[in-house]
Every structure is written in C-alpha cells, then in structure tokens.
Amino acid sequence: MTTDENLRHAEKMRKIKAARDRMMETKTEEKGLIMVHTGAGKGKSSSGFGMIMRCISHQMPCAVVQFIKGNWDTGEKTFLRERFADECRFFVSGEGFTWETQDRERDIAAAQNGWRIAKEQILDPEIQFVLLDEINIALRYDYIDIDEVVDFLLNEKPAMTHVCLTGRNAKPELIEAADLVTEMTLIKHPFRDGVKAQAGVEF
Amino acid sequence: MTTDENLRHAEKMRKIKAARDRMMETKTEEKGLIMVHTGAGKGKSSSGFGMIMRCISHQMPCAVVQFIKGNWDTGEKTFLRERFADECRFFVSGEGFTWETQDRERDIAAAQNGWRIAKEQILDPEIQFVLLDEINIALRYDYIDIDEVVDFLLNEKPAMTHVCLTGRNAKPELIEAADLVTEMTLIKHPFRDGVKAQAGVEF
C-alpha cells in the first residue's frame, strides 16, 4: 500500500472509532440479562458454558441446572464438578432425552424439580449468573409452565442476576421476555455425512 | 394423564428412540473437524471457549489464537492463562479492533503473525483442538489470504485435529471447506436498549 492509502485508511478508521465511541457512550446501563440461545445449530450449550468460564474468571459465583442431558458424562459436568465446585454449583434434573427414559411422568417430575432448583439459585443473592441448560426442551413439552417461568423471570429475578436459557424451539413468550436472543442456525453439520458426536466438540 | 395416554407416549418414544439409534449407527466416523462460527449474533467466541472447557476436561491438549481482541482483558484469557497454562496454550496476535489501532500495516503484521502461530499449533501432533478466535475479521479484510488458509486446512491439517474458526462474515470459501458451520443469528440484543457490555456475559 502507498502512504496515501495508509493515510486514508487511518482517517476512515478514526471516523469509525469516533462513531463507535459515541454509540458506546449511550450504553451505560448494567442489568441482569435474560438471555436465550435457541435454534437447530450447534453452540447453544457450549456458549453458555463459555460464559460460565468468564464468570469464574471474574469471580462471579454462578450455577448451572441441566434439564435434559443429565445422564450424559459431559466434559463440562466433569470439569465444573471436579475443579470448580466452589465457584459454580452444578445441578442435574433430567435423566437424558425423553426417548431414552420413555417415561413421561418421570420426565415431568425431573423437569419440575429442575425448575424448583433453578428458582432457588436465581433468588440466591450470592449467585450472579444462572445457566438453565436445555430448559427449552422441557418448556416445549409443557413439562414446565411457560407462563410461570416468564412471570418469575420478569417479576421475581433479582435485577442484577443474569439468566441464560438454552435449547431448541424456544417459546415465543420467552423470546418476547428476553433481553438477548441468539438463534444458532444450522448451515452445515457433519452428522449428515456420517460423523459421530466427538469428545471436546459435542460433549 | 390416563394410563392409556402414558402407554401411547411410551410407545411413541420407543419408536423415536429406535429411529434415532438406527440413524446414529451410521455415525461411526471420527475425524478432525473444520468448524466455523459466524453471524452477527452472540455466542461465536463463547461457544468456542465452551469447547475448550470440554477439551481440558477430556485431557485433550488444545490451543487458542486470538486474532483481534488482543488487548482486551477478557475473562477467558485470564482464566486459561492463570489456571490452565499446561492444558491450553493461549496466544494473542492482534492489538484490538483495527479502528482502535488505526494502523493497517501493524494490523496486517499482527494477523500474519497469528496465522503463523496457528499453523504451528495445528501441525503440532500433541495438540488436538485449535480455536482461531475472530480470524474471520482478519480474513475479511484480507490481512490473511483466504486461499492459503483453506488450502492449509484441507491439505495440511492433521486428520484428527479439530479447528474452530470464529468471527462475523466468514468467507464463502471457508464455509464451503468446513464440516460444521453455525450462524449465530441476532434476534435481540440489549446494546440496542442502551445496556453496555458486561463482565461474565460479553468478556
């Protein structure tokens, strides 16, 4: 690049920085967020666990309630239970996907139990971030009442507590109530080509 | 629910489980994946770090190269450098977004240096998973040559090594080459309502 091009680049970048600084000046509010990760793509749970890593690093006490993957021996469960039991409370409510248990009554009881624990953790003034992993599956099958969940998040959640709810097919009521919603969209997935779920990537 | 309903439910779930088991039987291949997280939504980097957590738990040595957020004091950087330096190598190539440095030549040099480190880590037979965080930004501005990256990933990457590339605006060539692509789609974001970036959530 010539000197002229570099100067034009520096000027353009200066303008972008100024615009961004003006935009960010308006962003002064801190609040506990209701976050939803949904969609058919990969990354809903793993980005929740990425935020748990950030919370531990910032010494923000946090909690995880896993609603569905309960009987899986996941990397994140082992990691958090064995190494960060003081920093992150880890609860399991479910016993796996419902087609594995084949017992709807037991699934409902597990989901209800998970939601009871979730409320306790969210209300605990010490806890700053709660990950409700795969709760959307339990909500979708009406194992937990969506109206009760939305009402609790909007009216009883402490103002500064973050809650992240993951799972496909998030209910419209939850999306409406949330501050931040990301849809993980599946563009390509190796399962289609016969590749199985692998350690480090999927669990 | 009546007993009849419960029996019908159990039968339906049994069929789904059988279908799923048949489907999963075909998924026997293990291979190192090329994964891309792109899109304007949240969760691209954090789900990469969620996978790093899984790798550490499974005792799979891994590496991170951060291309853009270099001068940020992120939770994930502190966490991995202070607590998991043996399990996960952490490299920083960039000095922040380009509108902060305002020096294109320096940005290019930093990106090229990051890519050199990335290749070394990917080729290292000990390393099983490499996260190239925000590399798509460097590729988008042609600070790194997309053809070189795609050629390297397809022809020189060891067969069992996973590589995850994150950042908005992934180039079509990269999406074509990848095994797994997720687009994080922005449905709602609190920045729009004046909420600033917060610890634990954004960094």
CSV table of C-alpha atoms in Angstrom, one decimal:
chain,number,residue,atom,x,y,z
A,1,MET,CA,0.0,0.0,0.0
A,2,THR,CA,1.2,3.5,-0.7
A,3,THR,CA,1.5,6.2,2.0
A,4,ASP,CA,-1.7,7.8,0.7
A,5,GLU,CA,-3.7,4.6,1.0
A,6,ASN,CA,-2.4,4.2,4.6
A,7,LEU,CA,-3.4,7.7,5.5
A,8,ARG,CA,-6.9,7.3,4.0
A,9,HIS,CA,-7.2,4.0,5.9
A,10,ALA,CA,-6.2,5.7,9.2
A,11,GLU,CA,-8.7,8.5,8.6
A,12,LYS,CA,-11.5,6.1,7.9
A,13,MET,CA,-10.7,4.0,11.0
A,14,ARG,CA,-10.6,7.2,13.1
A,15,LYS,CA,-14.1,8.1,11.9
A,16,ILE,CA,-15.4,4.5,12.7
A,17,LYS,CA,-13.8,4.7,16.1
A,18,ALA,CA,-15.4,8.1,16.8
A,19,ALA,CA,-18.8,6.8,15.7
A,20,ARG,CA,-18.4,3.7,17.8
A,21,ASP,CA,-17.3,5.7,20.9
A,22,ARG,CA,-20.4,7.9,20.5
A,23,MET,CA,-22.6,4.8,20.3
A,24,MET,CA,-21.0,3.2,23.3
A,25,GLU,CA,-21.4,6.3,25.4
A,26,THR,CA,-25.1,5.7,25.4
A,27,LYS,CA,-24.6,2.1,26.7
A,28,THR,CA,-24.2,2.9,30.4
A,29,GLU,CA,-26.8,0.7,31.9
A,30,GLU,CA,-25.9,-2.5,33.7
A,31,LYS,CA,-28.6,-5.0,34.4
A,32,GLY,CA,-29.1,-8.7,34.8
A,33,LEU,CA,-30.0,-10.1,31.4
A,34,ILE,CA,-32.4,-12.7,30.4
A,35,MET,CA,-30.6,-14.5,27.5
A,36,VAL,CA,-31.9,-17.2,25.2
A,37,HIS,CA,-29.8,-19.5,22.9
A,38,THR,CA,-32.1,-21.3,20.5
A,39,GLY,CA,-32.1,-22.8,17.0
A,40,ALA,CA,-31.1,-26.0,15.4
A,41,GLY,CA,-27.4,-25.2,15.1
A,42,LYS,CA,-24.5,-26.1,17.4
A,43,GLY,CA,-23.3,-23.8,20.1
A,44,LYS,CA,-26.3,-23.2,22.4
A,45,SER,CA,-25.0,-25.0,25.4
A,46,SER,CA,-21.3,-24.5,24.7
A,47,SER,CA,-21.6,-20.7,24.6
A,48,GLY,CA,-23.5,-20.9,27.9
A,49,PHE,CA,-20.5,-22.8,29.3
A,50,GLY,CA,-18.2,-20.2,27.7
A,51,MET,CA,-20.0,-17.6,29.8
A,52,ILE,CA,-19.6,-19.8,32.9
A,53,MET,CA,-15.8,-19.7,32.2
A,54,ARG,CA,-15.9,-15.9,32.1
A,55,CYS,CA,-18.0,-15.7,35.3
A,56,ILE,CA,-15.5,-18.0,37.2
A,57,SER,CA,-12.6,-15.8,35.9
A,58,HIS,CA,-14.4,-12.6,37.1
A,59,GLN,CA,-15.1,-14.3,40.5
A,60,MET,CA,-18.9,-14.1,39.9
A,61,PRO,CA,-20.5,-17.0,41.7
A,62,CYS,CA,-22.7,-19.0,39.3
A,63,ALA,CA,-24.9,-22.0,38.9
A,64,VAL,CA,-25.8,-24.5,36.2
A,65,VAL,CA,-29.1,-26.5,36.1
A,66,GLN,CA,-29.0,-29.2,33.4
A,67,PHE,CA,-32.5,-30.2,32.4
A,68,ILE,CA,-32.1,-32.9,29.9
A,69,LYS,CA,-28.6,-34.2,29.4
A,70,GLY,CA,-28.5,-35.5,33.0
A,71,ASN,CA,-27.2,-38.9,32.4
A,72,TRP,CA,-24.5,-37.9,29.9
A,73,ASP,CA,-21.0,-37.9,31.1
A,74,THR,CA,-20.2,-34.5,29.6
A,75,GLY,CA,-16.9,-32.7,29.7
A,76,GLU,CA,-18.4,-29.6,31.1
A,77,LYS,CA,-20.1,-31.5,34.0
A,78,THR,CA,-16.8,-33.3,35.0
A,79,PHE,CA,-14.8,-30.1,34.6
A,80,LEU,CA,-17.1,-27.9,36.7
A,81,ARG,CA,-17.8,-30.5,39.4
A,82,GLU,CA,-14.2,-31.7,39.8
A,83,ARG,CA,-12.4,-28.4,39.6
A,84,PHE,CA,-14.8,-25.5,40.3
A,85,ALA,CA,-17.3,-26.8,42.8
A,86,ASP,CA,-16.8,-23.7,44.9
A,87,GLU,CA,-17.2,-21.2,42.1
A,88,CYS,CA,-20.0,-22.9,40.2
A,89,ARG,CA,-22.8,-25.0,41.6
A,90,PHE,CA,-23.8,-27.8,39.2
A,91,PHE,CA,-27.3,-29.4,39.3
A,92,VAL,CA,-28.7,-32.1,37.1
A,93,SER,CA,-32.5,-32.5,36.9
A,94,GLY,CA,-33.2,-34.8,34.0
A,95,GLU,CA,-32.1,-38.3,33.1
A,96,GLY,CA,-31.5,-37.8,29.4
A,97,PHE,CA,-33.7,-37.1,26.5
A,98,THR,CA,-37.2,-38.3,26.9
A,99,TRP,CA,-36.9,-41.0,24.2
A,100,GLU,CA,-34.3,-42.6,26.4
A,101,THR,CA,-36.3,-42.7,29.6
A,102,GLN,CA,-39.6,-43.5,27.9
A,103,ASP,CA,-41.4,-42.4,31.0
A,104,ARG,CA,-43.3,-39.1,30.7
A,105,GLU,CA,-44.3,-38.9,34.3
A,106,ARG,CA,-40.7,-39.2,35.4
A,107,ASP,CA,-39.6,-36.7,32.9
A,108,ILE,CA,-42.2,-34.2,34.2
A,109,ALA,CA,-41.1,-34.8,37.8
A,110,ALA,CA,-37.5,-34.3,36.9
A,111,ALA,CA,-38.2,-31.1,34.9
A,112,GLN,CA,-40.3,-29.7,37.8
A,113,ASN,CA,-37.6,-30.5,40.2
A,114,GLY,CA,-35.1,-28.7,38.0
A,115,TRP,CA,-37.3,-25.6,37.9
A,116,ARG,CA,-37.6,-25.6,41.7
A,117,ILE,CA,-33.8,-25.7,42.0
A,118,ALA,CA,-33.5,-23.0,39.2
A,119,LYS,CA,-35.7,-20.6,41.2
A,120,GLU,CA,-33.7,-21.2,44.4
A,121,GLN,CA,-30.4,-20.4,42.6
A,122,ILE,CA,-31.8,-17.4,40.8
A,123,LEU,CA,-33.2,-16.0,44.1
A,124,ASP,CA,-29.9,-16.7,46.0
A,125,PRO,CA,-28.3,-13.2,46.4
A,126,GLU,CA,-24.8,-14.7,46.2
A,127,ILE,CA,-25.3,-16.1,42.7
A,128,GLN,CA,-24.8,-13.7,39.8
A,129,PHE,CA,-25.3,-15.9,36.7
A,130,VAL,CA,-27.5,-19.0,36.2
A,131,LEU,CA,-27.4,-21.3,33.2
A,132,LEU,CA,-30.6,-23.2,32.6
A,133,ASP,CA,-29.2,-25.7,30.1
A,134,GLU,CA,-31.8,-27.3,27.7
A,135,ILE,CA,-34.7,-25.9,29.7
A,136,ASN,CA,-36.4,-25.1,26.3
A,137,ILE,CA,-36.9,-28.8,25.7
A,138,ALA,CA,-38.8,-29.1,29.0
A,139,LEU,CA,-40.8,-26.0,28.2
A,140,ARG,CA,-41.6,-27.1,24.7
A,141,TYR,CA,-43.3,-30.3,26.0
A,142,ASP,CA,-45.0,-28.3,28.7
A,143,TYR,CA,-43.2,-30.2,31.5
A,144,ILE,CA,-42.8,-26.8,33.0
A,145,ASP,CA,-45.3,-24.0,32.6
A,146,ILE,CA,-44.0,-21.2,30.3
A,147,ASP,CA,-46.2,-18.6,31.9
A,148,GLU,CA,-44.8,-19.3,35.3
A,149,VAL,CA,-41.2,-19.2,34.0
A,150,VAL,CA,-41.7,-15.9,32.2
A,151,ASP,CA,-43.6,-14.4,35.2
A,152,PHE,CA,-40.8,-15.4,37.5
A,153,LEU,CA,-38.0,-14.1,35.3
A,154,LEU,CA,-39.7,-10.7,34.8
A,155,ASN,CA,-41.0,-10.2,38.3
A,156,GLU,CA,-39.0,-12.2,40.8
A,157,LYS,CA,-35.5,-12.4,39.3
A,158,PRO,CA,-33.1,-10.1,41.2
A,159,ALA,CA,-32.3,-7.1,39.0
A,160,MET,CA,-28.6,-7.8,38.6
A,161,THR,CA,-28.8,-11.6,38.1
A,162,HIS,CA,-28.1,-12.9,34.6
A,163,VAL,CA,-30.0,-16.0,33.5
A,164,CYS,CA,-29.2,-17.9,30.3
A,165,LEU,CA,-31.8,-20.4,28.9
A,166,THR,CA,-30.8,-22.8,26.2
A,167,GLY,CA,-32.4,-25.3,23.9
A,168,ARG,CA,-34.1,-25.6,20.5
A,169,ASN,CA,-37.6,-24.3,19.9
A,170,ALA,CA,-37.7,-21.5,22.5
A,171,LYS,CA,-41.3,-20.5,23.1
A,172,PRO,CA,-42.4,-17.1,21.7
A,173,GLU,CA,-43.3,-15.9,25.2
A,174,LEU,CA,-39.7,-16.4,26.3
A,175,ILE,CA,-38.3,-14.7,23.3
A,176,GLU,CA,-40.6,-11.8,24.0
A,177,ALA,CA,-39.4,-11.5,27.6
A,178,ALA,CA,-35.7,-11.9,26.9
A,179,ASP,CA,-33.1,-9.1,26.6
A,180,LEU,CA,-30.8,-11.0,24.3
A,181,VAL,CA,-31.8,-13.8,21.9
A,182,THR,CA,-29.5,-15.6,19.6
A,183,GLU,CA,-30.6,-18.3,17.1
A,184,MET,CA,-27.9,-20.8,16.3
A,185,THR,CA,-28.7,-21.6,12.7
A,186,LEU,CA,-27.5,-24.8,11.2
A,187,ILE,CA,-25.7,-24.2,8.0
A,188,LYS,CA,-23.8,-27.5,7.8
A,189,HIS,CA,-23.4,-30.4,10.2
A,190,PRO,CA,-21.1,-33.4,10.0
A,191,PHE,CA,-23.8,-35.8,11.4
A,192,ARG,CA,-25.2,-35.6,7.9
A,193,ASP,CA,-22.0,-37.1,6.5
A,194,GLY,CA,-21.8,-40.0,8.9
A,195,VAL,CA,-19.5,-38.4,11.5
A,196,LYS,CA,-20.4,-39.2,15.1
A,197,ALA,CA,-20.5,-37.0,18.1
A,198,GLN,CA,-17.0,-36.5,19.4
A,199,ALA,CA,-15.3,-35.6,22.7
A,200,GLY,CA,-14.3,-32.0,23.0
A,201,VAL,CA,-16.7,-30.9,20.3
A,202,GLU,CA,-20.2,-32.2,21.3
A,203,PHE,CA,-19.7,-33.2,24.9
B,1,MET,CA,-52.7,-38.2,32.0
B,2,THR,CA,-54.5,-41.5,31.9
B,3,THR,CA,-52.8,-44.9,31.8
B,4,ASP,CA,-53.7,-45.2,28.0
B,5,GLU,CA,-52.0,-41.8,27.3
B,6,ASN,CA,-48.9,-42.8,29.2
B,7,LEU,CA,-48.7,-46.1,27.2
B,8,ARG,CA,-49.1,-44.3,23.9
B,9,HIS,CA,-46.4,-41.9,24.9
B,10,ALA,CA,-44.0,-44.7,25.9
B,11,GLU,CA,-44.7,-46.5,22.5
B,12,LYS,CA,-44.1,-43.2,20.6
B,13,MET,CA,-40.9,-42.6,22.4
B,14,ARG,CA,-39.8,-46.2,21.8
B,15,LYS,CA,-40.2,-45.6,18.1
B,16,ILE,CA,-38.3,-42.4,18.2
B,17,LYS,CA,-35.5,-44.0,20.1
B,18,ALA,CA,-35.3,-46.9,17.6
B,19,ALA,CA,-35.2,-44.5,14.7
B,20,ARG,CA,-32.6,-42.4,16.4
B,21,ASP,CA,-30.5,-45.5,17.2
B,22,ARG,CA,-30.6,-46.6,13.6
B,23,MET,CA,-29.6,-43.1,12.5
B,24,MET,CA,-26.7,-42.9,15.0
B,25,GLU,CA,-25.4,-46.4,13.9
B,26,THR,CA,-24.4,-44.8,10.6
B,27,LYS,CA,-22.4,-42.1,12.5
B,28,THR,CA,-19.3,-44.1,13.2
B,29,GLU,CA,-16.7,-41.9,11.6
B,30,GLU,CA,-14.3,-39.9,13.8
B,31,LYS,CA,-12.4,-37.1,12.2
B,32,GLY,CA,-10.9,-33.8,13.0
B,33,LEU,CA,-13.5,-31.2,12.1
B,34,ILE,CA,-13.2,-27.8,10.5
B,35,MET,CA,-15.8,-25.7,12.4
B,36,VAL,CA,-17.0,-22.2,11.7
B,37,HIS,CA,-19.0,-19.9,14.0
B,38,THR,CA,-20.2,-16.9,12.1
B,39,GLY,CA,-23.1,-14.4,12.0
B,40,ALA,CA,-24.0,-11.2,13.8
B,41,GLY,CA,-25.4,-12.8,17.0
B,42,LYS,CA,-23.7,-13.5,20.3
B,43,GLY,CA,-22.1,-16.8,21.1
B,44,LYS,CA,-19.4,-17.3,18.4
B,45,SER,CA,-16.4,-17.0,20.7
B,46,SER,CA,-18.1,-18.1,23.9
B,47,SER,CA,-19.1,-21.4,22.3
B,48,GLY,CA,-15.5,-21.8,21.1
B,49,PHE,CA,-14.4,-21.4,24.7
B,50,GLY,CA,-17.1,-23.8,25.9
B,51,MET,CA,-15.5,-26.4,23.6
B,52,ILE,CA,-12.1,-25.6,25.1
B,53,MET,CA,-13.6,-26.3,28.5
B,54,ARG,CA,-14.7,-29.7,27.2
B,55,CYS,CA,-11.2,-30.4,25.7
B,56,ILE,CA,-9.5,-29.6,29.0
B,57,SER,CA,-11.9,-31.9,30.8
B,58,HIS,CA,-11.2,-34.8,28.3
B,59,GLN,CA,-7.5,-34.2,28.7
B,60,MET,CA,-7.2,-33.2,25.0
B,61,PRO,CA,-4.3,-30.7,24.8
B,62,CYS,CA,-5.6,-27.5,23.0
B,63,ALA,CA,-4.6,-24.1,21.8
B,64,VAL,CA,-6.2,-20.7,21.3
B,65,VAL,CA,-5.0,-18.0,19.0
B,66,GLN,CA,-6.9,-14.7,19.4
B,67,PHE,CA,-6.6,-12.6,16.3
B,68,ILE,CA,-8.4,-9.4,17.2
B,69,LYS,CA,-9.3,-9.0,20.9
B,70,GLY,CA,-5.7,-9.0,21.9
B,71,ASN,CA,-5.6,-6.0,24.2
B,72,TRP,CA,-8.8,-6.8,25.9
B,73,ASP,CA,-8.6,-8.1,29.4
B,74,THR,CA,-11.1,-10.9,28.8
B,75,GLY,CA,-12.3,-13.4,31.4
B,76,GLU,CA,-11.4,-16.3,29.1
B,77,LYS,CA,-7.8,-15.1,28.6
B,78,THR,CA,-7.2,-14.7,32.4
B,79,PHE,CA,-8.9,-18.0,33.1
B,80,LEU,CA,-6.9,-20.0,30.7
B,81,ARG,CA,-3.6,-18.3,31.2
B,82,GLU,CA,-3.7,-18.3,35.0
B,83,ARG,CA,-5.3,-21.7,35.6
B,84,PHE,CA,-4.8,-23.9,32.6
B,85,ALA,CA,-1.5,-22.9,31.0
B,86,ASP,CA,-0.4,-26.6,30.8
B,87,GLU,CA,-3.6,-27.8,29.2
B,88,CYS,CA,-4.3,-24.9,26.8
B,89,ARG,CA,-1.8,-22.7,25.1
B,90,PHE,CA,-3.0,-19.2,24.7
B,91,PHE,CA,-1.7,-16.8,22.0
B,92,VAL,CA,-2.6,-13.3,21.2
B,93,SER,CA,-1.8,-11.9,17.8
B,94,GLY,CA,-3.8,-8.7,17.5
B,95,GLU,CA,-3.9,-5.5,19.5
B,96,GLY,CA,-7.6,-4.9,19.3
B,97,PHE,CA,-10.0,-4.0,16.6
B,98,THR,CA,-8.5,-2.1,13.7
B,99,TRP,CA,-10.4,1.1,14.5
B,100,GLU,CA,-8.6,1.1,17.8
B,101,THR,CA,-5.1,0.7,16.4
B,102,GLN,CA,-5.7,2.8,13.3
B,103,ASP,CA,-2.6,1.3,11.7
B,104,ARG,CA,-3.3,-1.0,8.9
B,105,GLU,CA,0.3,-2.2,8.4
B,106,ARG,CA,0.5,-3.2,12.0
B,107,ASP,CA,-2.8,-5.0,11.8
B,108,ILE,CA,-1.6,-7.0,8.8
B,109,ALA,CA,1.6,-7.9,10.6
B,110,ALA,CA,-0.2,-9.0,13.7
B,111,ALA,CA,-2.7,-11.1,11.7
B,112,GLN,CA,0.1,-12.7,9.7
B,113,ASN,CA,1.9,-13.5,12.9
B,114,GLY,CA,-1.2,-15.0,14.3
B,115,TRP,CA,-1.7,-17.2,11.3
B,116,ARG,CA,2.0,-18.4,11.5
B,117,ILE,CA,1.4,-19.4,15.1
B,118,ALA,CA,-2.0,-21.0,14.2
B,119,LYS,CA,-0.2,-23.2,11.6
B,120,GLU,CA,2.4,-24.3,14.1
B,121,GLN,CA,-0.2,-25.2,16.7
B,122,ILE,CA,-2.4,-27.1,14.1
B,123,LEU,CA,0.6,-29.1,12.9
B,124,ASP,CA,1.8,-29.9,16.4
B,125,PRO,CA,1.0,-33.6,16.9
B,126,GLU,CA,0.3,-33.1,20.6
B,127,ILE,CA,-2.5,-30.5,20.0
B,128,GLN,CA,-6.0,-31.9,19.3
B,129,PHE,CA,-8.1,-28.8,19.1
B,130,VAL,CA,-7.2,-25.3,18.0
B,131,LEU,CA,-9.5,-22.3,18.4
B,132,LEU,CA,-8.8,-19.4,15.9
B,133,ASP,CA,-10.8,-16.7,17.6
B,134,GLU,CA,-12.0,-13.8,15.4
B,135,ILE,CA,-9.8,-15.0,12.5
B,136,ASN,CA,-12.8,-14.2,10.2
B,137,ILE,CA,-12.3,-10.5,10.8
B,138,ALA,CA,-8.7,-10.8,9.6
B,139,LEU,CA,-9.7,-12.8,6.6
B,140,ARG,CA,-12.5,-10.4,5.7
B,141,TYR,CA,-10.0,-7.5,5.4
B,142,ASP,CA,-7.6,-9.8,3.5
B,143,TYR,CA,-5.0,-9.4,6.2
B,144,ILE,CA,-4.6,-13.2,5.7
B,145,ASP,CA,-5.1,-14.9,2.4
B,146,ILE,CA,-8.3,-17.0,2.4
B,147,ASP,CA,-7.0,-19.4,-0.3
B,148,GLU,CA,-3.9,-20.1,1.8
B,149,VAL,CA,-6.0,-20.8,4.9
B,150,VAL,CA,-8.4,-23.1,3.1
B,151,ASP,CA,-5.6,-24.9,1.3
B,152,PHE,CA,-3.8,-25.4,4.6
B,153,LEU,CA,-6.9,-26.7,6.5
B,154,LEU,CA,-7.9,-29.1,3.7
B,155,ASN,CA,-4.4,-30.4,2.8
B,156,GLU,CA,-2.0,-29.9,5.7
B,157,LYS,CA,-4.2,-30.1,8.9
B,158,PRO,CA,-3.6,-33.5,10.6
B,159,ALA,CA,-6.6,-35.7,10.0
B,160,MET,CA,-7.7,-35.9,13.7
B,161,THR,CA,-7.1,-32.3,14.7
B,162,HIS,CA,-10.2,-30.1,15.2
B,163,VAL,CA,-10.0,-26.4,14.2
B,164,CYS,CA,-12.7,-23.9,15.1
B,165,LEU,CA,-12.7,-20.5,13.3
B,166,THR,CA,-14.9,-17.7,14.7
B,167,GLY,CA,-16.0,-14.2,13.7
B,168,ARG,CA,-18.6,-12.5,11.6
B,169,ASN,CA,-18.7,-12.5,7.8
B,170,ALA,CA,-17.0,-15.9,7.3
B,171,LYS,CA,-15.8,-16.0,3.7
B,172,PRO,CA,-17.8,-18.4,1.3
B,173,GLU,CA,-14.6,-20.4,0.6
B,174,LEU,CA,-14.2,-21.2,4.3
B,175,ILE,CA,-17.9,-22.2,4.6
B,176,GLU,CA,-17.5,-24.4,1.6
B,177,ALA,CA,-14.4,-26.1,3.2
B,178,ALA,CA,-15.9,-26.5,6.6
B,179,ASP,CA,-17.5,-29.7,8.1
B,180,LEU,CA,-19.7,-27.8,10.6
B,181,VAL,CA,-21.0,-24.3,10.2
B,182,THR,CA,-23.2,-22.4,12.6
B,183,GLU,CA,-24.5,-18.9,12.0
B,184,MET,CA,-25.3,-17.1,15.2
B,185,THR,CA,-28.3,-15.0,14.2
B,186,LEU,CA,-29.1,-11.9,16.1
B,187,ILE,CA,-32.7,-11.9,17.2
B,188,LYS,CA,-32.5,-9.4,20.0
B,189,HIS,CA,-29.5,-7.6,21.6
B,190,PRO,CA,-29.5,-5.4,24.7
B,191,PHE,CA,-27.0,-2.9,23.2
B,192,ARG,CA,-29.9,-1.6,21.3
B,193,ASP,CA,-31.6,-0.6,24.5
B,194,GLY,CA,-28.6,1.1,26.0
B,195,VAL,CA,-27.2,-1.7,28.0
B,196,LYS,CA,-23.4,-1.9,28.0
B,197,ALA,CA,-21.1,-4.9,27.6
B,198,GLN,CA,-20.9,-6.7,30.9
B,199,ALA,CA,-18.5,-9.0,32.7
B,200,GLY,CA,-19.3,-12.7,32.5
B,201,VAL,CA,-21.6,-12.1,29.5
B,202,GLU,CA,-19.5,-10.3,26.9
B,203,PHE,CA,-16.0,-10.7,28.2
